[in-house]
Amino acid sequence: MDHRVGILTAVILAAAIPSRALAQPMDTYGMTSRSIALGGAVTADVADISANYYNPAGLVRGEHVRVGIGWLGVHHELGIDDHDSNVDSVHGLTAGLVVPGNIDGFRFAFGVGVHLNDERISRTRSLPRSRPRWEFYDNRPHRTYLATHLAVRPVDWLLIGGGISFLSYARNELSIRGDIDVLRPDVGSRVEHEVSADLTTIRYPQVGIQIVPMPELSFGIVYRGEFALSNELIAEVGSPGETSSTRLLVGDVSIPGYFHLVSESVNAFVPQQISLAGSWTPIPELRISAELTWVNWSAYVSPIGRADILLSIRVPPELQDTIFVPDMISGSTPVAASFSDRFVPRIGVEGIAAREHGLEVTVRGGAFYEASPVPEQRGVSNLVDTDRLALSLGSGLRLDQLRPLIDGWIAFDLHLQWSILPERTTRKSSPVDPVGDWRAGGWFFSGGLSMEIAFR
């Protein structure tokens, strides 16, 4: 038994190898066509490459090496006051790998999953607090996802998996020096600028368990840690003091000036989550699954961050009557999001429609409902969100008589998902609010294809 303890220790240590993620789109749209078609209700018995997101314990459920690739596309039709919000479409490639192993009867598996947007690696768009923005569909899906996990199966009925992921955020500095011609800025200014950026990483864990008391019944639980994508910007024009390196030129008059800005905000935040799920196969041709996820939205960090501004211009006496410099420029302070925790129910049904001569055709359906955690925006903030009802359909084709080509199978899956966001009205508490009352709602449509090859 000592050698098995050594193997288990090595696997757990290897699970601490960091992976990298940037506020993944999986939380919004899902991963791989089969799992999306089942409404994401797969935590209890997932075994393909999407186990890298839904439940890493499922990596050790099978005995075949699995290699998968897929494509996902999402089109949004979201609006505010009957005007299109121009929320960008999301589309990209999903890929993954599951490699099981067995050492003297001790089973383990390694997995890796990735999502790559085919237009951009990452996108950050900051908006003023006065402009309404779809909080969960603007910046958050436009990220690259990469994760690795390890799983073990100490006994036949118990599967355990986990890993550590990394999230990167940026600290940027901008420095400008030189002369700025106020009257002829395009031709009379002579400036130099310097930009520096520093990427910093933070960790978040994901662990899961699957329990299989009998072949027809399976249970699962998974925990995903909280993480935030922060942005920090420091902008400096000139240098403090009477001999600033930046001057404002007004004709023949030279005026020393200094400007300093510090901005800190959270660009994307995903709260910690716990999912409990069960899967039942009453007959070999039918699988029914249900799931409930607790999402800790009350810990949500608002994207409305802090900004501190300092402006110093030493106006000469002869121009003090014509140039006004404010004593202070007010920045901005963080505004609490005040979101509420939510429970998200999911259900999925999968049936075998035909099976003969090494060919199997599967049909799938699923649904889930997410009540919006965003309170009514009666104050200065304008974070837009409504409830979401998602309905999914899908199908799969599996070929499993492929010897001598491979000792395994090839599976093709597709999915369609329609998400309905019913209209929600926000009424401001102040009758002179600069934005005023607004209505928001709409829908978005998702579709995709996946292919997986499995072999021993």
GROMACS .gro file of C-alpha atoms in nm:
model
  456
    1MET     CA    1   0.000   0.000   0.000
    2ASP     CA    2   0.298   0.239   0.058
    3HIS     CA    3   0.371   0.270  -0.314
    4ARG     CA    4   0.008   0.373  -0.378
    5VAL     CA    5   0.037   0.645  -0.114
    6GLY     CA    6   0.346   0.771  -0.296
    7ILE     CA    7   0.160   0.779  -0.626
    8LEU     CA    8  -0.132   0.966  -0.468
    9THR     CA    9   0.108   1.221  -0.314
   10ALA     CA   10   0.277   1.279  -0.650
   11VAL     CA   11  -0.058   1.330  -0.822
   12ILE     CA   12  -0.174   1.582  -0.562
   13LEU     CA   13   0.152   1.776  -0.588
   14ALA     CA   14   0.125   1.778  -0.966
   15ALA     CA   15  -0.227   1.917  -0.937
   16ALA     CA   16  -0.071   2.230  -0.790
   17ILE     CA   17   0.092   2.309  -1.126
   18PRO     CA   18  -0.070   2.641  -1.216
   19SER     CA   19  -0.293   2.694  -1.514
   20ARG     CA   20  -0.386   3.025  -1.667
   21ALA     CA   21  -0.728   3.178  -1.720
   22LEU     CA   22  -0.875   3.517  -1.790
   23ALA     CA   23  -1.237   3.534  -1.669
   24GLN     CA   24  -1.344   3.250  -1.888
   25PRO     CA   25  -1.647   3.256  -2.117
   26MET     CA   26  -1.741   2.906  -1.991
   27ASP     CA   27  -1.940   3.058  -1.704
   28THR     CA   28  -2.165   3.233  -1.954
   29TYR     CA   29  -2.189   2.997  -2.253
   30GLY     CA   30  -2.056   2.656  -2.144
   31MET     CA   31  -1.793   2.422  -2.286
   32THR     CA   32  -1.831   2.162  -2.568
   33SER     CA   33  -2.152   2.092  -2.760
   34ARG     CA   34  -2.265   1.787  -2.561
   35SER     CA   35  -2.248   1.961  -2.223
   36ILE     CA   36  -2.410   2.280  -2.353
   37ALA     CA   37  -2.694   2.079  -2.514
   38LEU     CA   38  -2.762   1.923  -2.172
   39GLY     CA   39  -2.798   2.268  -2.015
   40GLY     CA   40  -2.470   2.230  -1.830
   41ALA     CA   41  -2.622   1.963  -1.603
   42VAL     CA   42  -2.323   1.731  -1.632
   43THR     CA   43  -2.135   1.769  -1.302
   44ALA     CA   44  -2.244   1.424  -1.180
   45ASP     CA   45  -2.104   1.215  -1.467
   46VAL     CA   46  -1.906   1.427  -1.715
   47ALA     CA   47  -1.610   1.233  -1.859
   48ASP     CA   48  -1.503   1.415  -2.176
   49ILE     CA   49  -1.273   1.716  -2.217
   50SER     CA   50  -1.534   1.950  -2.069
   51ALA     CA   51  -1.461   1.790  -1.730
   52ASN     CA   52  -1.176   2.043  -1.721
   53TYR     CA   53  -1.444   2.302  -1.650
   54TYR     CA   54  -1.752   2.124  -1.512
   55ASN     CA   55  -1.592   1.871  -1.275
   56PRO     CA   56  -1.225   1.764  -1.290
   57ALA     CA   57  -1.309   1.440  -1.107
   58GLY     CA   58  -1.467   1.312  -1.430
   59LEU     CA   59  -1.128   1.304  -1.602
   60VAL     CA   60  -1.060   0.966  -1.442
   61ARG     CA   61  -1.406   0.823  -1.520
   62GLY     CA   62  -1.302   0.656  -1.846
   63GLU     CA   63  -1.009   0.446  -1.962
   64HIS     CA   64  -0.950   0.600  -2.307
   65VAL     CA   65  -0.729   0.887  -2.412
   66ARG     CA   66  -0.960   1.159  -2.542
   67VAL     CA   67  -0.872   1.442  -2.777
   68GLY     CA   68  -1.140   1.696  -2.863
   69ILE     CA   69  -1.187   2.014  -3.061
   70GLY     CA   70  -1.491   2.231  -3.121
   71TRP     CA   71  -1.623   2.569  -3.228
   72LEU     CA   72  -1.869   2.797  -3.048
   73GLY     CA   73  -2.049   3.103  -3.182
   74VAL     CA   74  -2.282   3.342  -2.997
   75HIS     CA   75  -2.491   3.625  -3.143
   76HIS     CA   76  -2.648   3.882  -2.910
   77GLU     CA   77  -2.964   4.083  -2.963
   78LEU     CA   78  -2.968   4.289  -2.644
   79GLY     CA   79  -3.119   4.634  -2.624
   80ILE     CA   80  -3.193   4.928  -2.395
   81ASP     CA   81  -3.503   5.136  -2.459
   82ASP     CA   82  -3.558   4.959  -2.793
   83HIS     CA   83  -3.207   5.052  -2.912
   84ASP     CA   84  -2.948   4.788  -2.994
   85SER     CA   85  -2.672   4.781  -2.729
   86ASN     CA   86  -2.418   4.654  -2.984
   87VAL     CA   87  -2.294   4.375  -2.758
   88ASP     CA   88  -2.021   4.202  -2.958
   89SER     CA   89  -2.062   3.848  -3.083
   90VAL     CA   90  -1.840   3.580  -2.930
   91HIS     CA   91  -1.690   3.292  -3.126
   92GLY     CA   92  -1.385   3.077  -3.090
   93LEU     CA   93  -1.228   2.734  -3.067
   94THR     CA   94  -1.246   2.491  -2.779
   95ALA     CA   95  -0.995   2.209  -2.741
   96GLY     CA   96  -0.895   1.962  -2.474
   97LEU     CA   97  -0.715   1.645  -2.379
   98VAL     CA   98  -0.778   1.368  -2.126
   99VAL     CA   99  -0.499   1.119  -2.055
  100PRO     CA  100  -0.577   0.839  -1.805
  101GLY     CA  101  -0.318   0.620  -1.638
  102ASN     CA  102  -0.300   0.309  -1.424
  103ILE     CA  103  -0.008   0.210  -1.202
  104ASP     CA  104  -0.055  -0.124  -1.030
  105GLY     CA  105  -0.431  -0.078  -1.011
  106PHE     CA  106  -0.417   0.285  -0.899
  107ARG     CA  107  -0.609   0.494  -1.153
  108PHE     CA  108  -0.540   0.861  -1.226
  109ALA     CA  109  -0.585   1.103  -1.516
  110PHE     CA  110  -0.451   1.433  -1.646
  111GLY     CA  111  -0.660   1.685  -1.838
  112VAL     CA  112  -0.619   2.017  -2.014
  113GLY     CA  113  -0.884   2.244  -2.166
  114VAL     CA  114  -0.859   2.565  -2.365
  115HIS     CA  115  -1.090   2.822  -2.526
  116LEU     CA  116  -0.942   3.065  -2.779
  117ASN     CA  117  -1.145   3.353  -2.919
  118ASP     CA  118  -1.078   3.375  -3.292
  119GLU     CA  119  -1.086   3.757  -3.300
  120ARG     CA  120  -0.893   3.866  -2.993
  121ILE     CA  121  -0.701   3.720  -2.701
  122SER     CA  122  -0.858   3.963  -2.457
  123ARG     CA  123  -1.069   4.278  -2.463
  124THR     CA  124  -1.118   4.551  -2.207
  125ARG     CA  125  -1.372   4.828  -2.257
  126SER     CA  126  -1.427   5.084  -1.986
  127LEU     CA  127  -1.740   5.297  -1.981
  128PRO     CA  128  -1.843   5.590  -1.760
  129ARG     CA  129  -2.071   5.501  -1.472
  130SER     CA  130  -2.348   5.709  -1.629
  131ARG     CA  131  -2.368   5.487  -1.937
  132PRO     CA  132  -2.578   5.168  -1.902
  133ARG     CA  133  -2.382   4.853  -1.985
  134TRP     CA  134  -2.472   4.484  -1.997
  135GLU     CA  135  -2.259   4.382  -1.703
  136PHE     CA  136  -2.226   4.008  -1.775
  137TYR     CA  137  -2.204   4.010  -2.155
  138ASP     CA  138  -1.973   4.301  -2.240
  139ASN     CA  139  -1.617   4.232  -2.118
  140ARG     CA  140  -1.642   3.898  -1.939
  141PRO     CA  141  -1.680   3.657  -2.236
  142HIS     CA  142  -1.390   3.807  -2.433
  143ARG     CA  143  -1.115   3.614  -2.260
  144THR     CA  144  -0.881   3.323  -2.323
  145TYR     CA  145  -0.932   3.017  -2.103
  146LEU     CA  146  -0.663   2.761  -2.021
  147ALA     CA  147  -0.670   2.511  -1.735
  148THR     CA  148  -0.507   2.186  -1.629
  149HIS     CA  149  -0.626   1.932  -1.373
  150LEU     CA  150  -0.545   1.595  -1.225
  151ALA     CA  151  -0.786   1.333  -1.092
  152VAL     CA  152  -0.754   1.009  -0.896
  153ARG     CA  153  -0.981   0.711  -0.835
  154PRO     CA  154  -0.873   0.554  -0.504
  155VAL     CA  155  -1.173   0.316  -0.507
  156ASP     CA  156  -1.419   0.227  -0.782
  157TRP     CA  157  -1.705   0.437  -0.644
  158LEU     CA  158  -1.506   0.755  -0.561
  159LEU     CA  159  -1.346   0.998  -0.809
  160ILE     CA  160  -1.157   1.309  -0.695
  161GLY     CA  161  -1.007   1.584  -0.910
  162GLY     CA  162  -0.872   1.934  -0.880
  163GLY     CA  163  -0.623   2.194  -0.988
  164ILE     CA  164  -0.513   2.554  -0.948
  165SER     CA  165  -0.573   2.819  -1.210
  166PHE     CA  166  -0.408   3.155  -1.253
  167LEU     CA  167  -0.568   3.488  -1.341
  168SER     CA  168  -0.360   3.777  -1.478
  169TYR     CA  169  -0.424   4.145  -1.433
  170ALA     CA  170  -0.232   4.445  -1.559
  171ARG     CA  171  -0.065   4.748  -1.400
  172ASN     CA  172   0.006   5.014  -1.663
  173GLU     CA  173   0.205   5.335  -1.641
  174LEU     CA  174   0.205   5.623  -1.892
  175SER     CA  175   0.452   5.910  -1.869
  176ILE     CA  176   0.456   6.220  -2.096
  177ARG     CA  177   0.723   6.490  -2.109
  178GLY     CA  178   0.781   6.794  -2.331
  179ASP     CA  179   0.614   7.111  -2.455
  180ILE     CA  180   0.243   7.130  -2.539
  181ASP     CA  181   0.138   7.421  -2.759
  182VAL     CA  182  -0.209   7.523  -2.646
  183LEU     CA  183  -0.283   7.733  -2.956
  184ARG     CA  184  -0.127   7.496  -3.216
  185PRO     CA  185  -0.119   7.149  -3.054
  186ASP     CA  186  -0.070   6.959  -3.382
  187VAL     CA  187   0.231   7.149  -3.512
  188GLY     CA  188   0.378   7.330  -3.214
  189SER     CA  189   0.389   7.051  -2.955
  190ARG     CA  190   0.705   6.848  -2.888
  191VAL     CA  191   0.644   6.563  -2.646
  192GLU     CA  192   0.790   6.225  -2.552
  193HIS     CA  193   0.596   5.944  -2.396
  194GLU     CA  194   0.683   5.619  -2.220
  195VAL     CA  195   0.447   5.326  -2.158
  196SER     CA  196   0.516   5.032  -1.927
  197ALA     CA  197   0.297   4.738  -1.831
  198ASP     CA  198   0.332   4.472  -1.565
  199LEU     CA  199   0.127   4.150  -1.556
  200THR     CA  200   0.055   4.010  -1.212
  201THR     CA  201  -0.108   3.677  -1.137
  202ILE     CA  202  -0.349   3.554  -0.871
  203ARG     CA  203  -0.463   3.199  -0.805
  204TYR     CA  204  -0.801   3.033  -0.773
  205PRO     CA  205  -0.879   2.664  -0.715
  206GLN     CA  206  -1.127   2.417  -0.860
  207VAL     CA  207  -1.197   2.080  -0.699
  208GLY     CA  208  -1.464   1.819  -0.761
  209ILE     CA  209  -1.591   1.478  -0.656
  210GLN     CA  210  -1.801   1.216  -0.831
  211ILE     CA  211  -1.963   0.929  -0.640
  212VAL     CA  212  -2.085   0.623  -0.832
  213PRO     CA  213  -2.272   0.388  -0.592
  214MET     CA  214  -2.407   0.183  -0.885
  215PRO     CA  215  -2.373   0.195  -1.267
  216GLU     CA  216  -2.716   0.355  -1.307
  217LEU     CA  217  -2.665   0.631  -1.052
  218SER     CA  218  -2.402   0.902  -1.010
  219PHE     CA  219  -2.361   1.210  -0.794
  220GLY     CA  220  -2.125   1.504  -0.819
  221ILE     CA  221  -2.011   1.812  -0.632
  222VAL     CA  222  -1.770   2.079  -0.752
  223TYR     CA  223  -1.627   2.399  -0.608
  224ARG     CA  224  -1.492   2.684  -0.821
  225GLY     CA  225  -1.299   2.961  -0.652
  226GLU     CA  226  -1.355   3.333  -0.681
  227PHE     CA  227  -1.132   3.546  -0.900
  228ALA     CA  228  -1.114   3.901  -1.029
  229LEU     CA  229  -0.945   4.067  -1.324
  230SER     CA  230  -0.817   4.405  -1.209
  231ASN     CA  231  -0.680   4.698  -1.403
  232GLU     CA  232  -0.454   4.970  -1.264
  233LEU     CA  233  -0.347   5.272  -1.467
  234ILE     CA  234  -0.102   5.542  -1.359
  235ALA     CA  235  -0.074   5.838  -1.596
  236GLU     CA  236   0.169   6.123  -1.536
  237VAL     CA  237   0.227   6.433  -1.747
  238GLY     CA  238   0.535   6.631  -1.641
  239SER     CA  239   0.693   6.618  -1.298
  240PRO     CA  240   0.592   6.778  -0.966
  241GLY     CA  241   0.753   7.102  -0.857
  242GLU     CA  242   0.832   7.437  -1.013
  243THR     CA  243   1.070   7.288  -1.272
  244SER     CA  244   0.826   7.048  -1.437
  245SER     CA  245   0.951   6.859  -1.742
  246THR     CA  246   0.627   6.949  -1.922
  247ARG     CA  247   0.529   7.303  -2.021
  248LEU     CA  248   0.221   7.461  -2.174
  249LEU     CA  249   0.306   7.711  -2.447
  250VAL     CA  250   0.066   8.005  -2.496
  251GLY     CA  251   0.232   8.219  -2.760
  252ASP     CA  252   0.567   8.324  -2.613
  253VAL     CA  253   0.464   8.236  -2.257
  254SER     CA  254   0.584   7.908  -2.102
  255ILE     CA  255   0.375   7.764  -1.814
  256PRO     CA  256   0.500   7.466  -1.606
  257GLY     CA  257   0.232   7.201  -1.559
  258TYR     CA  258   0.183   6.866  -1.390
  259PHE     CA  259  -0.097   6.608  -1.417
  260HIS     CA  260  -0.122   6.279  -1.226
  261LEU     CA  261  -0.395   6.015  -1.255
  262VAL     CA  262  -0.436   5.686  -1.068
  263SER     CA  263  -0.723   5.461  -1.178
  264GLU     CA  264  -0.808   5.124  -1.022
  265SER     CA  265  -1.102   4.907  -1.129
  266VAL     CA  266  -1.218   4.548  -1.162
  267ASN     CA  267  -1.270   4.458  -1.526
  268ALA     CA  268  -1.416   4.110  -1.473
  269PHE     CA  269  -1.520   3.919  -1.163
  270VAL     CA  270  -1.643   3.562  -1.120
  271PRO     CA  271  -1.772   3.464  -0.775
  272GLN     CA  272  -1.715   3.134  -0.601
  273GLN     CA  273  -1.962   2.859  -0.688
  274ILE     CA  274  -2.071   2.521  -0.553
  275SER     CA  275  -2.266   2.276  -0.769
  276LEU     CA  276  -2.454   1.966  -0.649
  277ALA     CA  277  -2.577   1.722  -0.913
  278GLY     CA  278  -2.723   1.381  -0.975
  279SER     CA  279  -2.753   1.160  -1.282
  280TRP     CA  280  -2.984   0.861  -1.332
  281THR     CA  281  -2.995   0.607  -1.614
  282PRO     CA  282  -3.327   0.421  -1.568
  283ILE     CA  283  -3.273   0.227  -1.892
  284PRO     CA  284  -2.954   0.198  -2.100
  285GLU     CA  285  -3.099   0.427  -2.369
  286LEU     CA  286  -3.196   0.716  -2.139
  287ARG     CA  287  -3.003   0.947  -1.906
  288ILE     CA  288  -3.162   1.216  -1.684
  289SER     CA  289  -2.958   1.469  -1.487
  290ALA     CA  290  -3.036   1.756  -1.252
  291GLU     CA  291  -2.813   2.013  -1.087
  292LEU     CA  292  -2.828   2.308  -0.850
  293THR     CA  293  -2.552   2.571  -0.833
  294TRP     CA  294  -2.502   2.827  -0.557
  295VAL     CA  295  -2.334   3.143  -0.688
  296ASN     CA  296  -2.186   3.386  -0.436
  297TRP     CA  297  -2.291   3.701  -0.621
  298SER     CA  298  -2.304   3.902  -0.297
  299ALA     CA  299  -1.922   3.916  -0.310
  300TYR     CA  300  -1.928   4.078  -0.655
  301VAL     CA  301  -1.688   4.369  -0.695
  302SER     CA  302  -1.834   4.658  -0.891
  303PRO     CA  303  -1.653   4.767  -1.208
  304ILE     CA  304  -1.695   5.128  -1.093
  305GLY     CA  305  -1.355   5.180  -0.939
  306ARG     CA  306  -1.140   5.454  -0.788
  307ALA     CA  307  -0.981   5.745  -0.972
  308ASP     CA  308  -0.759   6.011  -0.812
  309ILE     CA  309  -0.660   6.319  -1.015
  310LEU     CA  310  -0.405   6.589  -0.941
  311LEU     CA  311  -0.359   6.893  -1.168
  312SER     CA  312  -0.106   7.167  -1.102
  313ILE     CA  313  -0.044   7.458  -1.343
  314ARG     CA  314   0.159   7.760  -1.234
  315VAL     CA  315  -0.014   8.039  -1.427
  316PRO     CA  316   0.194   8.358  -1.455
  317PRO     CA  317   0.039   8.678  -1.313
  318GLU     CA  318  -0.026   8.832  -1.656
  319LEU     CA  319  -0.253   8.538  -1.754
  320GLN     CA  320  -0.436   8.475  -1.428
  321ASP     CA  321  -0.737   8.674  -1.545
  322THR     CA  322  -0.776   8.464  -1.862
  323ILE     CA  323  -0.670   8.111  -1.749
  324PHE     CA  324  -0.862   7.944  -1.469
  325VAL     CA  325  -0.717   7.635  -1.297
  326PRO     CA  326  -0.946   7.453  -1.051
  327ASP     CA  327  -0.808   7.400  -0.703
  328MET     CA  328  -0.922   7.037  -0.712
  329ILE     CA  329  -1.057   6.791  -0.969
  330SER     CA  330  -1.289   6.535  -0.819
  331GLY     CA  331  -1.214   6.179  -0.919
  332SER     CA  332  -1.441   5.883  -0.851
  333THR     CA  333  -1.493   5.645  -0.564
  334PRO     CA  334  -1.600   5.277  -0.578
  335VAL     CA  335  -1.971   5.211  -0.575
  336ALA     CA  336  -2.089   4.894  -0.403
  337ALA     CA  337  -2.257   4.649  -0.640
  338SER     CA  338  -2.490   4.508  -0.368
  339PHE     CA  339  -2.560   4.192  -0.568
  340SER     CA  340  -2.747   3.898  -0.412
  341ASP     CA  341  -2.654   3.529  -0.401
  342ARG     CA  342  -2.848   3.305  -0.638
  343PHE     CA  343  -2.929   2.936  -0.691
  344VAL     CA  344  -2.927   2.821  -1.054
  345PRO     CA  345  -3.125   2.501  -1.135
  346ARG     CA  346  -3.032   2.293  -1.441
  347ILE     CA  347  -3.176   1.985  -1.608
  348GLY     CA  348  -3.062   1.769  -1.896
  349VAL     CA  349  -3.201   1.465  -2.081
  350GLU     CA  350  -3.008   1.243  -2.322
  351GLY     CA  351  -3.146   0.952  -2.521
  352ILE     CA  352  -3.009   0.705  -2.774
  353ALA     CA  353  -3.227   0.733  -3.084
  354ALA     CA  354  -3.056   0.462  -3.291
  355ARG     CA  355  -2.775   0.210  -3.243
  356GLU     CA  356  -2.656  -0.046  -3.497
  357HIS     CA  357  -2.347  -0.162  -3.686
  358GLY     CA  358  -2.103   0.047  -3.487
  359LEU     CA  359  -2.308   0.366  -3.519
  360GLU     CA  360  -2.495   0.543  -3.239
  361VAL     CA  361  -2.720   0.850  -3.273
  362THR     CA  362  -2.802   1.051  -2.960
  363VAL     CA  363  -3.050   1.334  -2.903
  364ARG     CA  364  -3.025   1.579  -2.613
  365GLY     CA  365  -3.213   1.861  -2.447
  366GLY     CA  366  -3.153   2.085  -2.148
  367ALA     CA  367  -3.254   2.402  -1.971
  368PHE     CA  368  -3.151   2.628  -1.687
  369TYR     CA  369  -3.279   2.944  -1.522
  370GLU     CA  370  -3.068   3.225  -1.374
  371ALA     CA  371  -3.242   3.492  -1.171
  372SER     CA  372  -3.055   3.819  -1.203
  373PRO     CA  373  -2.842   3.903  -0.898
  374VAL     CA  374  -2.831   4.273  -0.996
  375PRO     CA  375  -3.054   4.502  -0.788
  376GLU     CA  376  -3.257   4.777  -0.948
  377GLN     CA  377  -3.018   5.056  -1.044
  378ARG     CA  378  -3.196   5.346  -0.874
  379GLY     CA  379  -2.879   5.545  -0.797
  380VAL     CA  380  -2.580   5.664  -0.998
  381SER     CA  381  -2.474   5.322  -1.131
  382ASN     CA  382  -2.622   5.164  -1.445
  383LEU     CA  383  -2.530   4.795  -1.446
  384VAL     CA  384  -2.771   4.624  -1.684
  385ASP     CA  385  -2.893   4.267  -1.638
  386THR     CA  386  -3.216   4.066  -1.643
  387ASP     CA  387  -3.317   3.709  -1.565
  388ARG     CA  388  -3.205   3.443  -1.813
  389LEU     CA  389  -3.390   3.133  -1.933
  390ALA     CA  390  -3.179   2.908  -2.158
  391LEU     CA  391  -3.320   2.623  -2.369
  392SER     CA  392  -3.082   2.381  -2.543
  393LEU     CA  393  -3.106   2.111  -2.808
  394GLY     CA  394  -2.837   1.889  -2.951
  395SER     CA  395  -2.747   1.568  -3.121
  396GLY     CA  396  -2.450   1.334  -3.139
  397LEU     CA  397  -2.312   1.074  -3.379
  398ARG     CA  398  -2.064   0.814  -3.255
  399LEU     CA  399  -1.868   0.563  -3.465
  400ASP     CA  400  -1.710   0.285  -3.258
  401GLN     CA  401  -1.611   0.007  -3.500
  402LEU     CA  402  -1.293   0.161  -3.637
  403ARG     CA  403  -1.034  -0.117  -3.600
  404PRO     CA  404  -0.767  -0.150  -3.722
  405LEU     CA  405  -0.760   0.231  -3.764
  406ILE     CA  406  -0.803   0.303  -3.390
  407ASP     CA  407  -0.905   0.103  -3.085
  408GLY     CA  408  -1.175   0.344  -2.978
  409TRP     CA  409  -1.434   0.576  -3.130
  410ILE     CA  410  -1.498   0.909  -3.299
  411ALA     CA  411  -1.788   1.126  -3.186
  412PHE     CA  412  -1.945   1.433  -3.351
  413ASP     CA  413  -2.177   1.661  -3.154
  414LEU     CA  414  -2.371   1.978  -3.225
  415HIS     CA  415  -2.582   2.210  -3.012
  416LEU     CA  416  -2.820   2.505  -3.037
  417GLN     CA  417  -2.908   2.721  -2.738
  418TRP     CA  418  -3.154   3.008  -2.714
  419SER     CA  419  -3.129   3.239  -2.413
  420ILE     CA  420  -3.424   3.464  -2.334
  421LEU     CA  421  -3.370   3.777  -2.124
  422PRO     CA  422  -3.716   3.917  -2.039
  423GLU     CA  423  -3.755   4.294  -2.033
  424ARG     CA  424  -3.675   4.468  -1.706
  425THR     CA  425  -3.755   4.830  -1.618
  426THR     CA  426  -3.532   5.044  -1.398
  427ARG     CA  427  -3.673   5.356  -1.237
  428LYS     CA  428  -3.432   5.610  -1.095
  429SER     CA  429  -3.495   5.758  -0.750
  430SER     CA  430  -3.399   6.107  -0.866
  431PRO     CA  431  -3.626   6.286  -1.115
  432VAL     CA  432  -3.322   6.477  -1.248
  433ASP     CA  433  -3.098   6.172  -1.295
  434PRO     CA  434  -2.887   6.238  -1.610
  435VAL     CA  435  -2.966   5.893  -1.752
  436GLY     CA  436  -3.323   5.858  -1.637
  437ASP     CA  437  -3.540   5.547  -1.636
  438TRP     CA  438  -3.461   5.271  -1.885
  439ARG     CA  439  -3.583   4.933  -2.006
  440ALA     CA  440  -3.354   4.644  -2.098
  441GLY     CA  441  -3.406   4.300  -2.246
  442GLY     CA  442  -3.344   4.078  -2.546
  443TRP     CA  443  -3.205   3.739  -2.636
  444PHE     CA  444  -2.898   3.569  -2.771
  445PHE     CA  445  -2.838   3.256  -2.971
  446SER     CA  446  -2.552   3.007  -2.942
  447GLY     CA  447  -2.449   2.722  -3.168
  448GLY     CA  448  -2.151   2.498  -3.211
  449LEU     CA  449  -1.990   2.174  -3.323
  450SER     CA  450  -1.749   1.939  -3.146
  451MET     CA  451  -1.545   1.634  -3.242
  452GLU     CA  452  -1.378   1.390  -3.007
  453ILE     CA  453  -1.148   1.097  -3.073
  454ALA     CA  454  -1.098   0.831  -2.805
  455PHE     CA  455  -0.845   0.550  -2.813
  456ARG     CA  456  -0.656   0.324  -2.577
   0.00000   0.00000   0.00000
